[in-house]
XYZ file of C-alpha atoms in Angstrom:
747
model
C 115.557 84.140 287.269
C 112.460 86.216 287.926
C 112.009 86.479 284.270
C 112.575 82.476 283.955
C 109.861 82.158 286.634
C 107.329 84.404 285.037
C 107.755 82.704 281.767
C 107.105 79.088 283.699
C 103.870 80.761 285.241
C 102.448 82.107 282.011
C 103.249 78.972 279.970
C 101.437 76.872 282.706
C 98.708 79.617 283.503
C 95.985 77.218 282.803
C 97.193 74.416 285.089
C 98.113 76.739 287.917
C 94.489 77.911 287.947
C 92.326 74.923 286.992
C 94.186 72.283 289.584
C 93.671 74.205 292.573
C 90.262 75.178 291.772
C 88.922 71.957 290.689
C 90.855 70.053 293.674
C 89.162 72.691 296.224
C 85.620 71.921 294.735
C 85.872 68.217 294.912
C 87.866 68.306 298.773
C 84.684 70.455 299.772
C 82.408 67.751 298.410
C 84.204 65.014 299.953
C 84.065 66.875 303.257
C 80.316 67.202 303.118
C 80.186 63.436 302.788
C 78.427 63.517 299.290
C 80.752 61.260 297.712
C 80.643 58.211 300.118
C 77.656 57.216 298.101
C 80.002 56.765 294.835
C 83.039 55.835 297.075
C 81.508 52.783 298.833
C 80.417 50.852 295.467
C 83.877 51.016 294.381
C 85.166 49.213 297.281
C 82.466 46.885 297.263
C 83.419 46.288 293.611
C 87.001 45.413 294.672
C 85.933 42.837 297.153
C 83.900 41.100 294.462
C 86.821 41.353 291.812
C 89.495 40.080 294.566
C 90.706 36.429 293.849
C 89.013 34.100 296.187
C 90.886 32.958 299.152
C 90.975 29.334 300.342
C 88.735 28.207 302.915
C 89.647 28.651 306.567
C 90.203 25.399 308.061
C 90.115 26.663 311.534
C 86.360 27.739 311.517
C 83.419 25.685 311.174
C 79.919 27.090 310.999
C 76.845 24.896 312.102
C 73.925 27.055 310.150
C 70.286 26.910 311.270
C 68.637 27.084 307.686
C 64.924 27.295 306.588
C 64.855 23.488 306.266
C 66.230 22.985 309.778
C 63.475 25.364 311.125
C 61.035 23.443 309.338
C 62.228 19.872 310.487
C 62.419 21.153 314.052
C 58.907 22.501 313.833
C 59.083 25.484 316.240
C 61.544 27.938 317.167
C 63.597 28.676 319.058
C 65.254 25.495 320.372
C 64.029 23.690 323.672
C 66.419 23.465 326.237
C 66.723 19.685 325.652
C 67.327 20.116 321.769
C 69.961 23.153 322.587
C 71.633 20.915 325.057
C 71.921 17.982 322.750
C 73.382 20.412 319.942
C 75.812 21.752 322.272
C 76.775 18.093 323.712
C 77.378 16.475 320.373
C 79.838 19.461 319.089
C 81.547 19.250 322.713
C 82.215 15.667 322.242
C 84.337 16.608 319.118
C 86.535 18.677 321.506
C 86.576 22.012 319.621
C 89.014 24.802 320.703
C 85.899 27.110 321.305
C 82.052 27.430 320.734
C 80.265 30.212 319.786
C 76.425 30.315 320.020
C 75.079 32.967 318.292
C 71.800 32.566 319.391
C 69.638 34.805 321.847
C 68.968 32.912 324.960
C 68.190 35.309 327.752
C 65.677 33.353 329.711
C 66.703 32.354 333.385
C 67.632 28.560 333.701
C 64.707 27.255 335.604
C 64.699 23.881 337.677
C 64.119 21.267 335.345
C 66.796 22.468 332.829
C 69.364 21.032 334.764
C 71.211 19.365 331.494
C 71.471 22.524 329.792
C 72.616 24.202 333.097
C 75.259 21.609 333.932
C 76.619 21.936 330.349
C 76.950 25.781 330.468
C 78.817 25.408 333.774
C 81.242 22.501 332.588
C 81.798 24.349 329.100
C 84.665 27.008 329.693
C 84.847 27.617 325.998
C 81.193 28.373 325.266
C 80.727 31.839 324.181
C 76.958 33.337 324.187
C 75.672 36.464 322.917
C 74.085 39.728 323.816
C 72.922 42.860 321.985
C 74.583 45.926 323.686
C 73.566 49.006 321.314
C 70.236 50.036 320.760
C 68.553 52.107 317.748
C 65.178 53.449 316.347
C 64.259 49.792 315.132
C 66.364 47.522 317.769
C 66.910 47.545 321.459
C 69.389 45.745 323.639
C 69.103 41.926 324.316
C 70.168 40.253 327.609
C 72.761 37.237 327.562
C 71.941 33.764 329.363
C 72.275 34.835 332.956
C 74.726 32.035 333.577
C 77.105 32.601 330.779
C 76.915 36.218 331.767
C 77.781 35.247 335.624
C 80.800 33.113 334.455
C 82.117 35.582 331.832
C 81.581 33.796 328.806
C 79.468 36.273 326.972
C 80.298 38.784 323.798
C 78.637 41.300 321.779
C 77.186 40.158 318.590
C 76.383 44.047 317.358
C 77.185 44.853 313.822
C 77.920 48.243 312.610
C 76.086 49.475 309.673
C 77.249 52.124 307.219
C 74.728 54.826 305.846
C 73.697 52.376 302.768
C 72.884 49.427 305.276
C 76.223 47.402 304.683
C 78.406 46.086 307.253
C 81.934 47.191 306.484
C 83.133 47.420 309.880
C 83.772 45.164 313.031
C 83.978 45.571 316.743
C 86.713 44.383 319.017
C 84.621 45.797 322.158
C 82.135 48.701 322.955
C 80.554 50.211 326.085
C 77.289 49.220 327.047
C 74.690 51.559 328.449
C 76.285 51.382 331.915
C 79.672 52.529 330.677
C 81.270 49.251 330.768
C 83.413 47.582 328.145
C 81.988 44.791 326.432
C 84.203 42.524 324.119
C 82.835 41.038 320.946
C 81.395 38.027 320.188
C 83.935 37.678 317.710
C 86.823 38.862 319.669
C 86.030 36.386 322.443
C 86.264 33.547 320.515
C 89.258 34.404 318.758
C 90.978 35.129 322.214
C 90.174 31.654 323.132
C 91.539 30.112 319.918
C 94.803 31.868 320.027
C 95.184 31.095 323.640
C 95.685 27.465 322.532
C 98.588 28.687 320.370
C 99.928 30.593 323.030
C 99.252 33.995 322.108
C 97.438 36.539 324.317
C 96.159 40.035 323.351
C 98.223 42.919 324.210
C 97.472 46.874 324.236
C 100.440 48.891 322.735
C 101.646 52.152 324.524
C 99.143 53.925 321.812
C 96.376 51.967 323.057
C 96.293 49.697 319.892
C 95.157 45.903 320.133
C 97.862 43.546 319.271
C 97.251 39.715 318.588
C 100.906 38.073 317.859
C 102.658 39.972 315.286
C 99.770 41.676 314.301
C 98.578 45.019 315.079
C 95.105 46.229 314.758
C 94.519 49.994 314.457
C 91.402 51.288 315.378
C 88.918 53.149 313.090
C 88.975 56.895 312.949
C 85.721 58.835 311.884
C 87.316 60.022 308.723
C 89.262 56.943 307.582
C 89.216 55.893 303.826
C 86.007 57.585 302.273
C 84.297 57.709 305.613
C 83.458 61.389 306.734
C 82.574 62.056 310.549
C 81.553 58.580 310.936
C 80.562 57.030 314.529
C 84.028 55.429 315.703
C 82.668 54.362 318.957
C 84.253 51.505 320.806
C 87.086 49.735 318.890
C 86.018 49.208 315.536
C 88.278 47.871 312.423
C 87.846 47.924 308.670
C 86.544 44.438 307.902
C 88.798 42.735 305.544
C 86.457 39.959 304.583
C 87.817 36.460 303.668
C 84.774 35.819 301.380
C 80.961 34.453 301.522
C 79.978 31.466 303.457
C 81.492 29.380 300.807
C 84.867 30.559 302.452
C 84.193 28.267 305.456
C 83.313 24.766 306.239
C 79.502 24.334 306.851
C 77.090 21.974 308.346
C 73.449 21.943 309.314
C 71.388 21.966 312.456
C 70.108 18.625 311.202
C 73.312 16.998 310.547
C 74.600 17.840 313.908
C 71.467 16.620 315.706
C 71.257 13.375 313.581
C 74.966 12.892 314.431
C 75.922 12.727 310.720
C 79.456 14.394 311.220
C 82.961 13.429 310.366
C 84.513 12.127 313.599
C 87.109 14.799 313.644
C 85.278 17.584 311.784
C 85.391 20.126 314.800
C 88.468 18.890 316.594
C 90.611 22.104 317.932
C 88.474 24.292 315.652
C 86.289 27.181 316.398
C 82.525 26.365 316.063
C 80.015 29.138 315.528
C 76.337 28.372 315.870
C 74.070 30.905 313.988
C 70.800 31.276 312.115
C 71.194 31.413 308.297
C 67.392 31.047 307.456
C 65.137 34.073 306.049
C 62.635 33.784 308.709
C 65.115 34.322 311.560
C 65.997 37.637 310.129
C 69.632 37.511 311.032
C 70.891 38.632 307.531
C 72.678 41.805 306.649
C 73.904 43.637 303.407
C 77.769 43.444 302.956
C 80.129 44.391 300.288
C 79.424 41.366 298.190
C 76.057 42.489 298.064
C 76.589 43.708 294.731
C 74.064 46.508 293.177
C 74.881 45.521 289.607
C 73.200 42.018 290.278
C 70.459 40.951 292.433
C 71.431 41.863 295.925
C 72.131 39.070 298.391
C 72.458 39.211 302.106
C 75.043 37.753 304.424
C 73.989 36.083 307.952
C 75.461 37.622 311.104
C 77.246 34.256 311.938
C 79.140 34.161 308.661
C 80.145 38.052 309.152
C 81.459 36.915 312.645
C 83.387 34.075 310.826
C 84.968 36.549 308.464
C 86.101 38.914 311.362
C 87.499 35.946 313.456
C 89.155 34.686 310.461
C 90.816 38.223 310.013
C 91.866 38.111 313.631
C 93.533 34.376 313.353
C 95.114 34.761 309.972
C 96.972 37.886 310.764
C 98.080 36.767 314.182
C 99.234 33.397 312.648
C 99.537 33.723 309.004
C 100.634 37.264 308.434
C 97.773 38.139 306.582
C 97.211 41.960 306.438
C 95.258 42.543 309.534
C 93.028 45.260 308.369
C 92.483 47.541 305.488
C 94.892 50.290 305.767
C 94.008 53.978 304.885
C 96.227 57.124 304.093
C 96.315 59.950 306.009
C 93.927 62.920 305.061
C 96.976 65.113 303.777
C 98.069 62.168 301.768
C 94.716 61.749 300.368
C 94.603 65.423 299.647
C 97.794 65.308 298.078
C 96.639 62.080 295.995
C 93.815 63.724 294.716
C 95.611 66.814 293.678
C 98.048 64.839 291.845
C 94.920 63.637 289.518
C 93.833 66.933 288.864
C 97.589 68.124 287.957
C 97.557 65.064 285.269
C 94.077 65.765 283.999
C 95.255 69.394 283.548
C 98.572 68.920 281.787
C 97.054 66.335 279.444
C 94.474 68.831 278.277
C 96.598 72.016 278.432
C 98.989 70.597 276.103
C 96.093 70.243 273.219
C 96.226 73.802 272.697
C 99.071 73.518 270.199
C 97.010 71.283 268.215
C 95.180 74.297 266.870
C 91.613 72.759 267.875
C 89.336 73.315 270.530
C 87.401 70.952 272.600
C 87.425 67.351 273.192
C 88.980 65.169 270.320
C 89.110 61.516 269.937
C 92.817 61.069 270.992
C 92.357 63.428 273.942
C 89.411 61.736 275.254
C 91.019 58.488 274.569
C 94.336 59.719 276.788
C 91.932 60.815 279.503
C 90.236 57.424 279.915
C 93.505 55.590 279.468
C 94.493 57.780 282.504
C 91.237 57.045 284.572
C 92.099 53.536 283.713
C 95.316 53.530 285.329
C 94.215 55.325 288.491
C 91.322 52.449 288.811
C 93.645 49.666 288.325
C 96.752 51.427 290.529
C 93.945 51.546 293.149
C 92.773 48.228 292.793
C 96.460 46.828 292.877
C 96.899 48.863 296.033
C 93.530 47.167 297.485
C 94.921 43.649 296.572
C 98.006 44.860 298.841
C 95.595 46.114 301.853
C 95.048 49.469 300.861
C 92.042 51.538 300.655
C 92.761 54.555 298.346
C 90.202 56.990 297.077
C 89.058 56.378 293.687
C 86.014 58.859 293.170
C 87.640 61.972 294.161
C 90.900 61.689 291.889
C 88.690 60.603 289.165
C 86.600 63.634 289.593
C 89.524 65.976 289.768
C 90.783 64.128 286.742
C 87.861 64.693 284.680
C 87.058 67.813 285.783
C 90.323 69.534 285.550
C 90.528 68.175 282.124
C 87.145 69.575 281.117
C 87.850 73.117 282.593
C 91.311 73.445 280.765
C 89.642 72.154 277.784
C 86.696 74.880 278.105
C 89.628 77.471 278.980
C 91.610 76.684 275.716
C 88.320 76.534 273.692
C 86.887 80.004 274.939
C 90.127 81.919 275.005
C 91.883 80.708 272.161
C 89.510 79.442 269.315
C 88.643 82.648 268.057
C 92.018 84.012 268.052
C 93.307 81.074 266.521
C 90.744 80.873 263.729
C 91.668 84.496 262.751
C 95.289 84.301 262.830
C 95.404 80.733 261.261
C 94.486 82.459 258.222
C 97.806 84.328 258.046
C 100.027 82.144 260.258
C 100.465 78.535 260.857
C 98.702 77.125 263.959
C 102.329 76.293 265.371
C 103.544 80.072 264.994
C 100.217 81.262 266.728
C 101.013 78.682 269.622
C 104.513 80.095 269.749
C 103.108 83.566 269.844
C 100.353 83.217 272.283
C 101.553 80.568 274.722
C 104.845 82.314 275.849
C 104.707 85.493 277.640
C 107.812 86.687 275.301
C 105.973 85.482 272.310
C 105.488 88.982 271.015
C 108.936 90.383 272.082
C 111.154 91.617 269.391
C 114.373 89.846 268.714
C 115.282 85.964 267.929
C 117.337 82.925 268.545
C 119.713 81.017 266.455
C 118.745 77.741 265.010
C 119.060 75.337 262.195
C 116.224 75.797 259.894
C 115.468 74.164 256.395
C 114.016 76.753 254.098
C 111.852 76.037 250.982
C 111.369 78.528 248.467
C 108.983 77.978 245.398
C 107.927 80.070 242.649
C 105.652 79.611 239.398
C 107.957 79.995 236.354
C 106.747 82.625 233.695
C 103.964 83.817 235.814
C 104.617 87.508 235.547
C 104.125 87.045 231.624
C 100.898 85.514 232.409
C 99.460 87.836 234.760
C 100.375 90.706 232.417
C 98.103 89.547 230.029
C 95.174 87.813 231.981
C 92.397 89.807 234.021
C 93.018 90.063 237.662
C 90.161 88.060 238.483
C 91.596 85.168 236.491
C 95.077 85.607 237.943
C 93.711 85.544 241.256
C 91.581 82.200 240.735
C 94.906 80.838 239.492
C 96.612 81.831 242.491
C 94.022 80.992 244.931
C 93.877 77.013 243.238
C 97.590 76.972 243.379
C 98.327 78.211 246.941
C 95.142 76.356 248.394
C 96.695 72.987 246.986
C 100.274 73.889 248.010
C 99.245 74.962 251.615
C 97.384 71.574 252.393
C 100.356 69.610 250.999
C 102.853 71.823 253.114
C 100.710 71.472 256.189
C 100.689 67.758 255.856
C 104.484 67.606 256.111
C 104.313 70.018 259.258
C 106.124 72.832 257.233
C 105.392 76.348 258.357
C 104.336 78.859 255.572
C 106.201 81.896 256.576
C 104.598 84.000 253.665
C 103.115 84.053 250.125
C 105.621 86.217 247.869
C 103.155 87.114 244.897
C 103.317 83.501 243.185
C 106.043 82.059 245.266
C 105.684 80.455 248.971
C 108.561 80.879 251.576
C 108.264 77.622 253.932
C 110.090 76.941 257.084
C 111.004 73.641 258.446
C 112.586 73.866 261.916
C 110.809 76.963 263.198
C 109.195 77.565 265.518
C 109.224 73.827 266.249
C 112.368 72.054 265.447
C 112.084 68.286 264.694
C 115.149 65.997 263.849
C 113.939 65.176 260.616
C 113.169 68.615 259.099
C 115.272 68.436 255.836
C 113.875 65.084 255.094
C 110.393 66.228 255.112
C 111.290 69.246 253.523
C 112.520 67.172 250.418
C 109.335 65.356 250.543
C 107.318 68.093 250.839
C 108.867 69.463 247.756
C 108.355 66.273 245.736
C 104.636 65.984 246.966
C 104.363 69.670 245.893
C 105.497 69.133 242.485
C 103.261 65.817 242.046
C 100.214 68.052 243.044
C 100.687 70.396 240.381
C 98.914 67.877 237.869
C 95.760 68.365 239.857
C 96.225 71.997 239.890
C 96.528 72.217 236.003
C 93.674 69.823 235.508
C 91.279 72.253 237.385
C 93.122 75.143 235.523
C 92.349 73.367 231.965
C 88.797 72.656 233.365
C 88.251 76.395 233.922
C 89.918 77.566 230.511
C 93.230 78.834 232.254
C 96.817 78.340 231.188
C 98.852 75.477 232.793
C 101.785 76.586 235.227
C 104.896 75.187 236.394
C 106.658 75.708 239.772
C 110.569 75.471 240.573
C 111.655 74.767 244.291
C 114.747 75.563 245.968
C 115.562 74.124 249.455
C 118.491 75.051 251.821
C 119.643 74.180 255.489
C 121.394 75.950 257.649
C 121.839 78.258 260.744
C 119.436 81.441 260.981
C 117.875 83.769 263.451
C 114.279 83.041 264.104
C 112.113 85.285 265.929
C 109.665 88.472 265.771
C 111.563 90.971 263.282
C 110.249 94.479 263.152
C 109.051 97.064 265.301
C 106.527 97.893 268.250
C 103.778 98.719 265.972
C 104.237 96.048 263.097
C 106.351 92.941 263.529
C 106.586 89.670 261.954
C 107.616 85.983 262.806
C 110.176 85.022 260.642
C 113.797 83.772 259.733
C 116.886 86.001 258.434
C 120.266 85.155 257.572
C 122.777 84.056 254.511
C 121.028 80.885 254.468
C 117.531 82.097 253.454
C 119.040 84.166 250.825
C 120.958 81.506 249.264
C 117.344 79.371 249.492
C 116.260 81.999 247.180
C 119.207 82.154 244.915
C 118.794 78.250 244.596
C 115.061 78.562 243.528
C 116.127 81.154 240.898
C 118.478 78.448 239.294
C 115.387 76.126 238.620
C 113.194 75.376 235.721
C 109.287 74.201 235.858
C 108.970 70.861 237.742
C 112.519 71.047 239.276
C 113.680 70.753 242.761
C 117.336 71.787 243.649
C 118.694 71.417 246.933
C 122.046 72.493 248.395
C 124.861 70.261 249.645
C 123.904 70.920 253.343
C 120.061 69.769 252.608
C 121.332 66.595 250.797
C 123.764 65.909 253.723
C 121.139 66.344 256.349
C 118.324 64.494 254.539
C 120.642 61.605 254.424
C 120.948 58.859 251.917
C 117.180 58.595 251.298
C 116.952 61.288 248.936
C 117.649 60.279 245.100
C 119.005 62.761 242.950
C 120.003 62.480 238.789
C 122.959 65.016 238.668
C 124.414 67.895 240.362
C 125.775 71.483 238.970
C 128.224 73.979 240.504
C 126.942 77.524 240.597
C 128.344 80.603 241.895
C 125.687 82.501 243.357
C 125.874 86.521 243.964
C 127.129 87.222 247.281
C 128.675 83.751 247.927
C 132.435 83.613 247.970
C 133.125 80.165 246.779
C 131.175 77.684 244.149
C 128.680 75.565 245.558
C 127.144 72.428 244.352
C 123.395 71.740 243.748
C 121.630 68.534 243.418
C 118.832 67.811 241.258
C 116.219 65.738 243.321
C 113.715 63.378 241.868
C 112.800 61.161 244.778
C 113.034 60.067 248.136
C 113.099 56.686 249.778
C 111.780 55.236 253.289
C 108.779 56.115 254.816
C 107.764 58.822 252.384
C 108.652 56.816 249.123
C 107.905 59.588 246.657
C 109.339 60.141 243.214
C 108.715 62.389 240.328
C 107.945 61.194 237.000
C 110.899 60.832 234.534
C 110.891 63.249 231.468
C 111.883 62.125 228.042
C 112.017 65.052 225.695
C 111.897 64.227 222.074
C 113.697 66.768 219.935
C 112.605 67.612 216.471
C 114.803 69.155 213.950
C 113.396 71.992 212.226
C 113.293 71.993 208.488
C 113.834 75.734 208.785
C 115.456 77.275 211.394
C 113.659 80.016 213.522
C 115.473 83.081 213.711
C 115.372 84.774 217.119
C 116.651 87.760 218.931
C 117.349 87.729 222.387
C 119.194 89.358 225.572
C 120.398 88.063 228.835
C 118.237 89.142 231.908
C 119.912 90.281 234.859
C 117.385 89.166 237.686
C 114.262 90.057 235.945
C 115.456 93.172 233.978
C 116.670 92.997 230.387
C 120.384 94.478 230.345
C 122.945 94.555 228.026
C 123.359 93.797 224.048
C 120.732 92.313 221.914
C 121.872 88.991 220.259
C 120.924 87.306 217.253
C 120.497 83.399 216.762
C 118.424 80.593 215.732
C 116.256 77.708 217.193
C 117.317 74.426 215.371
C 115.264 71.916 216.958
C 112.389 71.959 219.330
C 110.581 69.993 222.217
C 107.333 70.367 224.175
C 109.208 72.556 226.611
C 112.631 73.341 225.509
C 114.805 74.069 222.263
C 118.315 74.281 221.050
C 119.743 77.571 220.500
C 122.520 78.272 218.133
C 124.332 81.606 218.807
C 127.529 83.254 218.127
C 127.540 84.837 221.666
C 128.713 82.539 224.724
C 125.627 81.492 226.934
C 126.730 80.446 230.536
C 124.596 77.723 232.087
C 121.294 78.885 234.041
C 121.522 82.219 232.265
C 117.973 83.435 231.909
C 116.891 84.874 228.499
C 114.145 87.002 226.785
C 113.656 86.149 223.292
C 111.768 87.367 220.271
C 110.847 84.990 217.152
C 111.607 86.861 213.805
C 109.244 84.942 211.749
C 108.195 85.681 208.376
C 104.664 87.096 209.816
C 106.580 89.737 211.991
C 106.428 92.329 209.303
C 102.409 92.265 209.990
C 102.169 91.183 213.728
C 104.766 91.403 216.408
C 104.800 88.370 218.519
C 105.054 88.367 222.594
C 108.336 87.907 224.426
C 109.331 84.316 225.155
C 111.500 83.728 228.216
C 113.789 80.687 228.705
C 116.683 79.436 230.826
C 119.969 77.897 229.463
C 120.501 74.598 230.668
C 123.587 72.992 231.886
C 122.585 70.019 229.573
C 124.715 69.449 226.464
C 122.617 69.916 223.365
C 122.535 67.334 220.355
C 124.132 69.706 218.145
C 127.704 70.770 219.410
C 127.338 74.199 218.062
C 124.212 74.920 220.325
C 122.857 75.213 223.990
C 119.797 73.752 224.937
C 117.384 76.379 226.768
C 114.293 75.379 228.713
C 111.101 77.875 228.365
C 109.966 79.494 231.512
C 107.076 81.428 230.269
C 104.579 80.636 227.314
C 102.449 83.853 226.742
C 98.668 83.044 225.924
C 96.506 84.088 223.160
C 94.210 86.989 223.491
C 91.640 88.273 221.115
C 92.280 91.248 219.072
C 96.007 90.779 220.403
C 99.308 89.136 218.957
C 99.504 85.761 217.611
C 100.283 83.050 220.270
C 103.869 82.322 220.520
C 103.162 78.707 221.805
C 100.949 78.106 218.949
C 103.499 79.388 216.585
C 106.189 77.053 218.075
C 103.871 74.141 218.062
C 102.849 74.936 214.338
C 106.529 74.961 213.361
C 107.489 71.781 215.403
C 104.445 69.936 213.617
C 105.476 70.895 210.367
C 108.916 69.735 210.608
């Protein structure tokens, strides 16, 4: 158990380090309040994007706009004008009247009409300003309304950026007495007509009907240590002034109103004129456009509508927030998301940000913002900026860690091992431990035909040039098909599909890779021709089976590889191939499926294998790869004079046994038909010497060939395929290939 735990810790070490570090930094920044300036605009944008609600039919606003002030010709209204205004409204029998105008002068003799109106209108609520600040002072209410307890505080709570996002139910004046807000008093009067009285729950929370309004706390939402005096709630705005029925002062004074416009409704009277300075910034005052302000009377209308809608319609009472521990977990969770997304890229073999990784992080950020907005539509204010910072921050930290700690190592190891093997060695604590595991793997082994003969006669520099051109092209092809190059064995390549990473289509990709490798030989030989180097051919053998995968060797020297009988069998299969040929075992053919196209099969008895096995000659694969080898149509020309040869059968790469004599009776570009009294087994390797008339003066080089399983045109002959054509050098023996070509043309 401890070993497994250590493995997990090591495997996710970057995430384990980055997540708490980034989260702690962001939470520390949040605790200082520096993120408020970023979080508030996000909340404001959510208000702007939220679908508009319908107009509240319970509230009518009597606005005093700039045109009204100019028409009246003075400010404020005289007692007679104010009395006329209130009388006109009173005649429509509203549920309550809110006078959001300061009127703190005592009622003197001669103001009988206004005095009488104040006394006979119990549903009239006036205002006073309770709080004070550096640029404002308390304002007293009308004395008579104060005596009749018909006054509410119209104080507004401003955030640090000067916007109003909170409303008041009540607050304390300088004498320590509780003063209910203007909005609360009016909502209370209206709800009484519906049979609803305010209640105070056991935890001292105000309840209106079925709706409970939890009080604002100093650290709710994105607030940090803010003033929470009195009983504040987060404003859940209904909208701008257009979400309410509005009439002007002039329309009321001129009695140009519908007869029942204000019946049983709440009527608010307040200034909206610029010159009267009762305008405030609110969430709808976007900083992205020209900022607009909202009149104080409209803010009161929004708070009243919030109370009435919650009590009567079940609307969300106030914006709800999570507890601080839950918000901390939310921020931590997004740090985990960012870290995991970035930590996974260490298997790509690349360092730093890359397009797809960046797109994934941006998609995660989009999901975060979208999810928070959906939650906002349901009445929840969830932090957006802190989790965004942890998402981005953890992603950047992980990426930097991966880039710094692994880039150089991967760059060095990548020249000797594939990226997947490097990741397997570096990203697991037991990656360098000796041992292995059983796993199904597809083995591909390729080898150049006759390259030993070529390398014996070429300068070492040219041999290296040929190999580098060949191996470079093959490596790119193998990497494209997600093969793992285990090693280069001289001119051979040992490739694994399924180690260190297993994929369901390993066999299919191995076959497709082999076809692509054979197709790429045309480009290799084109480059060789341009450099004056000989053409080369390659044979490929593929086998699939269960092997042991892991680190093999000692503590001082080890190698990540695969071992087992199926590896040896793959090498045997490759030895049966001729240039341009792909042979696959029955296991590979069955595992790759019906997509593989073959043009025949052979039975062989490899050394060390108890029973004969079937090999399939592959010439294409259908499906998404859709690759096919060109068809070979060899044209044999019967020689006018047979070419006598002396040959011996090779055992491995060594000539053993008796020398036999025979004759070549026909030739093609790459093959010949050999007549001999000795019985030759298909797929045997031969070493031949041409016995030409010129042999008494110059000795021709050796010629290598493989006996094919295809029938010759002459029943007394066998068909052989040349596997190594020696090249001509100045001062050395005549060119065998040139001699054969000359004899073929002469026939």
